[in-house]
Short mmCIF file of C-alpha atoms in Angstrom, two decimals:
data_model
loop_
_atom_site.label_atom_id
_atom_site.label_comp_id
_atom_site.label_asym_id
_atom_site.label_seq_id
_atom_site.Cartn_x
_atom_site.Cartn_y
_atom_site.Cartn_z
CA MET A 1 26.53 29.28 44.09
CA SER A 2 27.10 27.46 47.38
CA ASP A 3 24.07 29.33 48.76
CA PHE A 4 21.93 27.70 46.16
CA PHE A 5 23.20 24.19 46.77
CA SER A 6 22.92 24.41 50.55
CA ALA A 7 19.34 25.64 50.11
CA PHE A 8 18.92 22.82 47.61
CA LEU A 9 19.99 20.27 50.20
CA ASP A 10 17.85 21.85 52.92
CA ASP A 11 14.82 21.67 50.68
CA LEU A 12 15.22 18.07 49.60
CA PRO A 13 11.75 17.02 50.87
CA GLN A 14 10.04 19.74 48.78
CA LEU A 15 12.20 18.82 45.80
CA ARG A 16 11.20 15.22 46.16
CA ALA A 17 7.54 16.27 46.28
CA GLY A 18 8.02 18.41 43.15
CA LEU A 19 9.80 15.61 41.35
CA TRP A 20 6.94 13.31 42.30
CA VAL A 21 4.33 15.68 40.80
CA THR A 22 6.35 15.91 37.58
CA LEU A 23 6.72 12.15 37.37
CA GLU A 24 3.06 11.56 38.18
CA ALA A 25 1.97 13.92 35.41
CA THR A 26 4.41 12.28 32.98
CA VAL A 27 3.47 8.69 33.76
CA LEU A 28 -0.32 9.16 34.05
CA GLY A 29 -0.37 11.50 31.05
CA SER A 30 1.54 9.06 28.90
CA LEU A 31 -0.63 6.13 29.97
CA LEU A 32 -3.73 8.06 28.91
CA ALA A 33 -1.94 9.04 25.70
CA LEU A 34 -0.97 5.43 25.03
CA LEU A 35 -4.56 4.25 25.49
CA LEU A 36 -5.91 6.97 23.20
CA SER A 37 -3.18 6.29 20.62
CA PHE A 38 -4.30 2.71 20.28
CA VAL A 39 -8.01 3.50 20.25
CA LEU A 40 -7.69 6.31 17.69
CA GLY A 41 -4.94 4.61 15.70
CA LEU A 42 -6.84 1.35 15.29
CA MET A 43 -10.01 3.28 14.49
CA ALA A 44 -8.09 4.99 11.68
CA GLY A 45 -7.55 1.58 10.08
CA SER A 46 -11.23 0.65 10.19
CA ARG A 47 -13.17 -0.23 7.06
CA LEU A 48 -16.12 1.95 8.14
CA LEU A 49 -15.92 5.53 6.94
CA VAL A 50 -17.71 6.86 10.05
CA VAL A 51 -15.19 5.26 12.43
CA ARG A 52 -12.25 6.49 10.35
CA GLY A 53 -13.82 9.94 10.13
CA VAL A 54 -14.32 10.28 13.89
CA SER A 55 -10.72 9.30 14.52
CA ARG A 56 -9.46 11.77 11.88
CA VAL A 57 -11.47 14.68 13.31
CA VAL A 58 -10.39 14.01 16.90
CA VAL A 59 -6.74 13.67 15.90
CA GLU A 60 -6.69 16.82 13.79
CA PHE A 61 -8.54 18.77 16.47
CA PHE A 62 -6.16 17.92 19.28
CA ARG A 63 -3.07 18.27 17.13
CA GLY A 64 -4.21 21.54 15.63
CA THR A 65 -5.20 23.59 18.65
CA SER A 66 -1.92 23.65 20.63
CA LEU A 67 -1.36 21.89 23.93
CA TYR A 68 -0.92 25.16 25.76
CA ILE A 69 -4.41 26.32 24.84
CA GLN A 70 -5.95 22.94 25.68
CA LEU A 71 -4.39 23.02 29.12
CA PHE A 72 -5.50 26.58 29.79
CA TRP A 73 -8.92 25.86 28.43
CA LEU A 74 -9.32 22.95 30.84
CA TYR A 75 -8.01 24.97 33.77
CA TYR A 76 -9.61 28.38 33.21
CA ALA A 77 -12.45 28.02 30.73
CA MET A 78 -14.04 24.71 31.65
CA PRO A 79 -14.96 25.68 35.24
CA GLN A 80 -16.53 28.86 33.87
CA LEU A 81 -18.50 27.00 31.24
CA THR A 82 -19.59 23.95 33.19
CA GLY A 83 -19.00 24.85 36.83
CA TYR A 84 -16.93 21.69 37.11
CA GLU A 85 -13.33 22.03 38.24
CA LEU A 86 -10.35 19.69 37.88
CA SER A 87 -7.29 19.77 40.12
CA PRO A 88 -4.20 21.26 38.40
CA LEU A 89 -2.49 17.88 38.20
CA LEU A 90 -5.56 16.25 36.69
CA CYS A 91 -5.87 19.10 34.16
CA GLY A 92 -2.30 18.39 33.16
CA VAL A 93 -2.83 14.66 32.85
CA VAL A 94 -5.96 15.08 30.73
CA ALA A 95 -4.43 17.74 28.46
CA PHE A 96 -1.16 15.82 27.98
CA GLY A 97 -3.07 12.60 27.40
CA LEU A 98 -5.42 14.06 24.80
CA ASN A 99 -2.75 16.01 22.94
CA TYR A 100 -0.10 13.30 22.82
CA GLY A 101 -2.73 10.62 22.27
CA ALA A 102 -3.60 12.40 19.03
CA TYR A 103 0.05 12.33 17.92
CA GLY A 104 0.40 8.73 19.09
CA ALA A 105 -2.56 7.67 16.94
CA GLU A 106 -0.46 8.43 13.87
CA ILE A 107 2.35 6.26 15.26
CA VAL A 108 0.00 3.33 15.79
CA ARG A 109 -1.53 3.77 12.33
CA GLY A 110 1.92 3.92 10.74
CA GLY A 111 3.17 0.93 12.73
CA VAL A 112 0.21 -1.27 11.79
CA ASN A 113 0.53 -0.24 8.14
CA SER A 114 4.22 -1.09 8.15
CA VAL A 115 3.56 -4.80 8.77
CA PRO A 116 4.01 -6.54 5.40
CA ARG A 117 0.83 -7.31 3.50
CA ALA A 118 1.77 -11.01 3.30
CA GLN A 119 1.50 -11.30 7.09
CA TRP A 120 -2.12 -10.18 6.95
CA GLU A 121 -2.83 -12.57 4.12
CA ALA A 122 -1.19 -15.47 5.91
CA ALA A 123 -3.28 -14.78 9.03
CA VAL A 124 -6.43 -14.70 6.92
CA ALA A 125 -5.40 -17.93 5.19
CA LEU A 126 -4.99 -19.56 8.60
CA ASN A 127 -8.57 -18.53 9.35
CA MET A 128 -7.66 -16.39 12.36
CA THR A 129 -10.32 -14.07 13.75
CA PRO A 130 -9.54 -10.34 13.32
CA PHE A 131 -8.86 -10.02 17.05
CA HIS A 132 -6.59 -13.02 17.14
CA ARG A 133 -4.77 -11.83 14.02
CA MET A 134 -4.15 -8.41 15.56
CA ARG A 135 -2.99 -9.81 18.88
CA LYS A 136 -0.76 -12.62 17.71
CA VAL A 137 0.54 -11.57 14.29
CA ILE A 138 0.20 -7.89 13.49
CA MET A 139 0.68 -6.15 16.84
CA PRO A 140 3.90 -7.83 17.99
CA GLN A 141 5.55 -6.80 14.73
CA ALA A 142 4.00 -3.33 14.64
CA TRP A 143 4.91 -2.68 18.29
CA VAL A 144 8.64 -2.98 17.60
CA GLN A 145 8.30 -0.33 14.89
CA MET A 146 6.34 1.97 17.18
CA ILE A 147 8.60 2.03 20.23
CA PRO A 148 11.25 4.52 18.99
CA SER A 149 8.54 7.00 18.01
CA PHE A 150 6.77 6.50 21.33
CA THR A 151 10.07 7.19 23.09
CA ASN A 152 10.29 10.56 21.36
CA LEU A 153 6.70 11.29 22.26
CA LEU A 154 7.31 10.38 25.90
CA ILE A 155 10.28 12.73 26.16
CA GLN A 156 8.25 15.49 24.55
CA LEU A 157 5.51 14.92 27.09
CA LEU A 158 8.06 15.13 29.90
CA LYS A 159 9.31 18.37 28.37
CA CYS A 160 5.80 19.82 28.54
CA THR A 161 5.26 19.13 32.24
CA PRO A 162 6.78 22.48 33.37
CA LEU A 163 3.51 23.93 32.04
CA LEU A 164 2.06 22.67 35.33
CA TRP A 165 3.88 25.52 37.01
CA LEU A 166 1.60 27.95 35.12
CA ILE A 167 -1.54 26.36 36.52
CA SER A 168 -0.04 26.30 40.02
CA ALA A 169 0.68 22.62 40.51
CA ALA A 170 3.79 22.29 42.69
CA ASP A 171 5.96 20.49 40.12
CA LEU A 172 9.75 20.34 39.88
CA MET A 173 9.97 23.68 38.09
CA THR A 174 7.86 25.44 40.74
CA VAL A 175 10.03 24.14 43.56
CA VAL A 176 13.33 25.07 41.92
CA GLN A 177 12.02 28.53 41.05
CA GLN A 178 11.11 29.06 44.70
CA LEU A 179 14.69 28.15 45.61
CA ARG A 180 15.91 30.67 43.05
CA ASP A 181 13.73 33.42 44.48
CA ARG A 182 15.10 32.76 47.95
CA THR A 183 18.78 32.55 47.02
CA GLY A 184 18.87 34.92 44.04
CA GLU A 185 21.05 32.44 42.11
CA THR A 186 19.27 32.66 38.79
CA LEU A 187 21.76 30.99 36.48
CA THR A 188 22.62 28.14 38.86
CA ALA A 189 18.96 27.45 39.53
CA TYR A 190 17.99 27.15 35.88
CA VAL A 191 21.04 25.15 34.87
CA THR A 192 20.33 22.72 37.74
CA LEU A 193 16.70 22.48 36.68
CA LEU A 194 17.68 21.74 33.08
CA ALA A 195 20.17 19.12 34.28
CA LEU A 196 17.45 17.44 36.35
CA TYR A 197 15.15 17.24 33.33
CA PHE A 198 18.01 15.92 31.23
CA VAL A 199 18.64 13.11 33.71
CA LEU A 200 14.94 12.27 33.77
CA ALA A 201 14.78 12.24 29.97
CA TYR A 202 17.81 10.02 29.70
CA ALA A 203 16.46 7.60 32.32
CA LEU A 204 13.18 7.32 30.43
CA THR A 205 15.07 6.75 27.17
CA LEU A 206 17.01 3.89 28.75
CA LEU A 207 13.79 2.32 29.99
CA MET A 208 12.26 2.54 26.54
CA ASN A 209 15.39 1.04 24.96
CA LEU A 210 15.03 -1.86 27.38
CA LEU A 211 11.41 -2.26 26.28
CA GLU A 212 12.46 -2.19 22.63
CA ARG A 213 15.07 -4.85 23.22
CA HIS A 214 12.50 -7.04 24.96
CA ALA A 215 10.01 -6.59 22.10
CA LYS A 216 12.69 -7.44 19.54
CA ARG A 217 13.71 -10.55 21.42
CA ARG A 218 10.14 -11.79 21.28
CA LEU A 219 10.39 -11.60 17.50
CA GLY A 220 13.72 -13.41 17.57
CA LEU A 221 15.63 -10.25 16.71
CA GLY A 222 18.29 -10.11 19.40
CA THR A 223 20.29 -6.91 19.79
CA GLY A 224 23.53 -6.27 21.64
CA ALA A 225 23.57 -4.56 25.02
CA GLY A 226 25.18 -1.51 23.38
CA SER A 227 21.83 -0.56 21.90
CA LEU A 228 20.51 0.19 25.38
CA LEU A 229 22.71 3.24 25.83
CA ARG A 230 21.81 4.71 22.45
CA SER A 231 20.16 8.09 22.57
CA ARG A 232 17.01 9.04 20.70
CA SER A 233 17.28 10.15 17.11
CA ALA A 234 15.43 13.28 16.18
CA ALA A 235 15.01 12.26 12.56
CA THR A 236 12.27 9.77 13.41
CA THR A 237 10.59 12.13 15.82
CA VAL A 238 6.86 12.53 15.48
CA LYS A 239 7.51 16.20 15.02
CA ALA A 240 8.30 15.31 11.45
CA GLY A 241 4.60 14.73 10.94
CA GLY A 242 3.71 18.39 11.17
CA THR A 243 3.20 18.24 14.85
CA GLY A 244 4.43 19.65 18.11
CA MET B 1 -19.62 33.12 37.23
CA ASN B 2 -21.25 33.31 33.81
CA ASN B 3 -22.44 30.04 32.45
CA GLY B 4 -22.33 29.41 28.74
CA PHE B 5 -20.59 31.14 25.90
CA ASP B 6 -20.88 34.93 25.87
CA TRP B 7 -20.97 36.09 22.24
CA ASP B 8 -20.44 39.76 23.14
CA ALA B 9 -17.23 38.92 24.95
CA ALA B 10 -16.18 36.82 21.96
CA ARG B 11 -16.73 39.79 19.63
CA ASP B 12 -14.72 41.93 22.05
CA VAL B 13 -11.74 39.65 22.33
CA LEU B 14 -11.40 38.64 18.66
CA PRO B 15 -9.58 41.82 17.52
CA LEU B 16 -7.17 41.50 20.46
CA VAL B 17 -6.45 37.86 19.64
CA LEU B 18 -5.91 38.62 15.96
CA ASN B 19 -3.61 41.49 16.89
CA GLY B 20 -1.57 39.14 19.06
CA PHE B 21 -1.56 36.68 16.17
CA ARG B 22 0.72 39.04 14.22
CA ILE B 23 3.37 38.69 16.93
CA THR B 24 2.82 34.91 16.94
CA LEU B 25 3.47 34.80 13.18
CA LEU B 26 6.48 37.09 13.43
CA ALA B 27 8.03 34.91 16.13
CA THR B 28 7.36 31.76 14.09
CA VAL B 29 8.90 33.14 10.89
CA LEU B 30 12.00 34.58 12.56
CA GLY B 31 12.38 31.55 14.82
CA THR B 32 12.22 29.24 11.80
CA LEU B 33 14.83 31.34 10.04
CA VAL B 34 17.20 31.03 13.02
CA ALA B 35 16.54 27.28 13.23
CA ALA B 36 17.09 26.79 9.50
CA VAL B 37 20.44 28.61 9.42
CA LEU B 38 21.79 27.40 12.77
CA GLY B 39 20.64 23.84 12.10
CA LEU B 40 22.65 23.79 8.89
CA ALA B 41 25.70 25.12 10.72
CA ILE B 42 25.38 22.40 13.37
CA ALA B 43 24.94 19.68 10.74
CA VAL B 44 28.09 20.79 8.91
CA ALA B 45 30.03 21.14 12.18
CA GLY B 46 28.91 17.64 13.12
CA ARG B 47 30.82 16.36 10.07
CA ALA B 48 34.06 18.02 11.08
CA PRO B 49 37.06 15.66 10.77
CA THR B 50 38.08 16.02 14.44
CA ARG B 51 36.34 14.69 17.53
CA PHE B 52 37.19 17.89 19.40
CA VAL B 53 34.40 19.48 17.39
CA THR B 54 31.91 16.69 16.84
CA VAL B 55 31.65 15.37 20.41
CA PRO B 56 30.92 18.72 22.14
CA VAL B 57 28.44 19.61 19.38
CA ARG B 58 26.68 16.30 19.90
CA VAL B 59 26.55 16.69 23.71
CA VAL B 60 25.20 20.24 23.65
CA MET B 61 22.59 19.28 21.07
CA GLU B 62 21.44 16.28 23.05
CA PHE B 63 21.17 18.43 26.17
CA ILE B 64 19.13 21.18 24.52
CA ARG B 65 16.89 18.69 22.77
CA SER B 66 16.13 16.70 25.91
CA THR B 67 15.26 19.60 28.18
CA PRO B 68 12.05 21.63 28.29
CA LEU B 69 11.68 24.66 26.04
CA LEU B 70 9.70 26.41 28.75
CA VAL B 71 12.54 26.18 31.26
CA GLN B 72 15.01 27.36 28.62
CA LEU B 73 12.79 30.34 27.83
CA VAL B 74 12.13 31.36 31.42
CA GLY B 75 15.79 30.83 32.33
CA ALA B 76 17.08 32.85 29.38
CA ALA B 77 14.61 35.64 30.08
CA ALA B 78 15.75 35.78 33.71
CA VAL B 79 19.45 35.74 32.86
CA PHE B 80 19.21 38.26 30.01
CA GLY B 81 16.68 40.38 31.88
CA SER B 82 17.45 43.62 30.10
CA THR B 83 16.96 42.24 26.59
CA GLU B 84 13.70 42.63 24.69
CA PRO B 85 11.55 39.53 25.54
CA LEU B 86 10.59 38.96 21.90
CA THR B 87 14.26 38.79 20.92
CA VAL B 88 15.05 36.33 23.71
CA GLY B 89 12.02 34.26 22.69
CA ILE B 90 12.98 34.09 19.02
CA VAL B 91 16.58 33.14 19.79
CA VAL B 92 15.61 30.43 22.29
CA LEU B 93 12.94 29.00 19.96
CA GLY B 94 15.41 29.09 17.08
CA VAL B 95 18.21 27.39 19.03
CA HIS B 96 15.86 24.75 20.43
CA TYR B 97 14.51 23.85 17.02
CA ALA B 98 17.95 24.04 15.42
CA THR B 99 18.85 20.87 17.36
CA TYR B 100 15.99 19.16 15.52
CA THR B 101 16.53 20.69 12.08
CA SER B 102 20.22 19.80 12.20
CA GLU B 103 19.21 16.11 12.21
CA VAL B 104 17.07 16.75 9.16
CA TYR B 105 19.99 18.37 7.38
CA ARG B 106 22.22 15.53 8.46
CA ALA B 107 19.87 13.02 6.89
CA GLY B 108 19.73 15.18 3.76
CA ILE B 109 23.54 15.33 3.58
CA ASP B 110 23.80 11.58 4.17
CA GLY B 111 21.37 11.12 1.29
CA VAL B 112 23.77 12.67 -1.22
CA PRO B 113 25.36 9.73 -3.07
CA LYS B 114 28.94 8.92 -2.15
CA GLY B 115 29.98 9.26 -5.77
CA GLN B 116 29.35 12.98 -5.53
CA TRP B 117 31.92 13.33 -2.74
CA GLU B 118 34.39 11.21 -4.65
CA ALA B 119 33.88 13.24 -7.79
CA CYS B 120 34.65 16.42 -5.83
CA ARG B 121 37.83 14.86 -4.52
CA ALA B 122 38.81 13.71 -7.99
CA LEU B 123 38.32 17.26 -9.25
CA SER B 124 40.28 18.41 -6.16
CA LEU B 125 37.65 20.95 -5.22
CA PRO B 126 38.40 22.69 -1.92
CA PRO B 127 35.96 21.74 0.96
CA ARG B 128 34.18 25.07 0.74
CA ARG B 129 33.39 24.63 -2.94
CA THR B 130 32.43 20.99 -2.37
CA TRP B 131 29.78 22.00 0.15
CA GLN B 132 28.57 25.08 -1.66
CA ALA B 133 28.44 23.89 -5.23
CA VAL B 134 27.79 20.17 -4.93
CA ILE B 135 26.56 18.81 -1.59
CA LEU B 136 24.26 21.47 -0.14
CA PRO B 137 22.19 22.17 -3.27
CA GLN B 138 21.32 18.46 -3.41
CA ALA B 139 20.84 18.03 0.34
CA VAL B 140 18.68 21.08 0.98
CA ARG B 141 16.07 20.28 -1.65
CA SER B 142 14.92 17.14 0.14
CA VAL B 143 15.00 18.89 3.51
CA LEU B 144 12.42 21.59 2.79
CA PRO B 145 9.22 19.67 3.71
CA ALA B 146 10.68 18.60 7.07
CA LEU B 147 11.69 22.18 7.81
CA GLY B 148 8.14 23.22 7.05
CA ASN B 149 6.83 20.70 9.53
CA TYR B 150 9.11 22.05 12.23
CA ALA B 151 7.84 25.54 11.44
CA ILE B 152 4.31 24.28 12.13
CA SER B 153 5.29 22.73 15.44
CA MET B 154 7.14 25.88 16.41
CA PHE B 155 3.99 27.84 15.60
CA LYS B 156 2.09 25.70 18.08
CA GLU B 157 4.69 26.28 20.76
CA THR B 158 4.77 30.08 20.47
CA PRO B 159 2.23 30.39 23.34
CA PHE B 160 5.21 29.65 25.61
CA LEU B 161 6.40 33.15 24.75
CA ALA B 162 3.48 34.59 26.70
CA VAL B 163 5.20 33.40 29.86
CA ILE B 164 8.12 35.76 29.27
CA THR B 165 5.63 38.59 28.57
CA VAL B 166 5.80 38.61 24.78
CA GLN B 167 2.43 40.04 23.82
CA GLU B 168 1.38 37.36 21.39
CA MET B 169 -2.02 35.79 20.90
CA VAL B 170 -2.27 33.76 24.09
CA PHE B 171 -0.89 36.60 26.19
CA GLU B 172 -3.71 38.82 24.92
CA ALA B 173 -6.31 36.10 25.43
CA ARG B 174 -5.17 35.51 28.97
CA ARG B 175 -5.10 39.21 29.81
CA TYR B 176 -8.61 39.73 28.45
CA GLY B 177 -9.81 36.62 30.27
CA ALA B 178 -8.44 37.90 33.56
CA ASP B 179 -9.80 41.43 33.13
CA HIS B 180 -13.32 40.45 32.13
CA PHE B 181 -13.48 36.98 33.62
CA ALA B 182 -14.18 35.63 30.16
CA TYR B 183 -11.58 32.88 29.83
CA THR B 184 -13.94 30.59 27.94
CA GLU B 185 -14.40 32.97 25.02
CA ALA B 186 -10.77 34.11 24.94
CA PHE B 187 -9.17 30.66 24.95
CA THR B 188 -11.76 29.09 22.66
CA LEU B 189 -11.11 31.75 20.03
CA ALA B 190 -7.35 31.51 20.41
CA GLY B 191 -7.59 27.73 19.96
CA LEU B 192 -9.74 28.11 16.85
CA VAL B 193 -7.30 30.59 15.33
CA PHE B 194 -4.54 28.02 15.85
CA LEU B 195 -6.61 25.29 14.23
CA VAL B 196 -7.61 27.45 11.26
CA ALA B 197 -4.01 28.51 10.70
CA SER B 198 -2.21 25.23 11.25
CA TYR B 199 -4.49 22.67 9.58
CA PRO B 200 -4.33 24.03 6.01
CA THR B 201 -0.60 24.53 6.40
CA SER B 202 -0.02 20.93 7.42
CA LEU B 203 -2.20 19.73 4.50
CA LEU B 204 -0.04 21.84 2.19
CA MET B 205 3.16 20.41 3.66
CA ARG B 206 1.87 16.88 3.20
CA LYS B 207 1.17 17.62 -0.46
CA LEU B 208 4.64 19.11 -0.91
CA GLU B 209 6.18 16.06 0.74
CA LYS B 210 4.35 13.73 -1.67
CA ARG B 211 5.41 15.80 -4.66
CA LEU B 212 9.07 15.64 -3.63
CA GLY B 213 8.67 11.89 -3.32
CA HIS B 214 9.02 11.07 0.36
#
C-alpha cells in the first residue's frame, strides 16, 4: 500500500498531465455537446417539418449507436475510410460532443416546452421578434429547468472519459494503471482512481449548483446556500429518456 | 490501406457480430435482472428507520453512481482475476445500474399515497406484510417503464465488457478489424446492429410510458 502511494507521489507530474487530459476531454467535449444541444434542441421546436426531421434523425442516430462504437469508429474506421486521422484526444472530444449533444437536445427541447404557454403569448402580444422573445423571455426561464439535467449529463460525460485509455490518450486512467503495473497494488490503485473521479464529479456538481443558483437569482428565485452542497438526483437523469 | 467500404469484408464479419450479439443480449438481460432486484433492496434499505443504515447506503450509492463504469469493470476484473469475465461484467453492470434503479423505486414508493401506510398501521399489519401486500404492488407498476429505459442504456454500455475480454459484439468486431484490417466494416455493422435493436425498443418504451400515464 505504501509502495503505491510513494510511487503516486513520485509520479505527480505525470498524474497532473493525465488529470489535465481528462479535464480537457470533459470540458471541450461538454462545450461541443452544449452547442449541439442548443442547435438540435431548438431545431426540434421549429415549425418546418424538414428542420424538425433533420434534428430528429441526427438525435436518434447518435443516441442509438452507442458512444463506444462512435469513438472506435472515429479512431479506427475513419482513417481507413477517408485517410484522415484525428488525434486520440480530438476523437474523444468529437465523439463525446456528438453523443451527449444528442441527449442534450432532448433537455433543451423539454426545457423550452416547459415554459408556460402564457409567456409565449405575452411576448407575442408585446410584439417581440422571435429572437428577442427567445433571448429575453423563454430562454432565461427554460435554462433554470435545464441545468439539473445538464449536470447529470456532464457527470456522465466525465464518467465516459476513461474510454480515452482504450484509444491510447494518456488520461488519468492510463497514468494510474501504469502506476499499478509498476507497484502491483491492484486494489489500492483502482480505489484511488475511483476516488479521484468521485472528487472530480463532486467538484463539477458544486460548480453546476452555483450556476443554477445564479440562474435562479436572475429570475428572482433566491435559494439558500444549503442548495449548493446538494448532490445530483438520479430520478431526473437523462437516462430516464431511454438513453445512456 | 483500403479506401472505401469493402462489402466482402462486411459479409464476412456480419455472422461474427451477430454471434457476439447473443452475449450482448445475455449480459443486458441478466444485468437488468440484477439491477432490478438489487435496486429494490437498496430503495427499501434507504427507508430503514435508523441512520446507521440509511447514511452508509446513501454514501456508497453516491460513490458508485459518480464514478466511471469502465474503471469499476476493469478494477473488478483485475481484483477477481480468477472469476469468469462475463460473471464479473454482469455483476458490475447490475450493481452500477442498481444505484440508478433504486432512485426509480424510491420515487415509486414515495408515490404511494400516505393513506395506504396509515391504513396498514390501523390494521396493525407487520412491516413485511405492509411492503409485500400493499406498498410494493402499487409502487412497482409505475416503475416498469423507467426500468425498461435503464435496460436500454445498459444495452448501449455493454461494449465496455469487451475491455475485460467478454466476447460480445464489439469484442468480435474489434478482433475481426484487427485481423483483417477492416475496422470500417466491422464497427459500422456493429453500430447498425445497435441502432436497429435499440430504436424500436425505445419507441416501445415510450408508448408504454404514455399508456401508464406518465
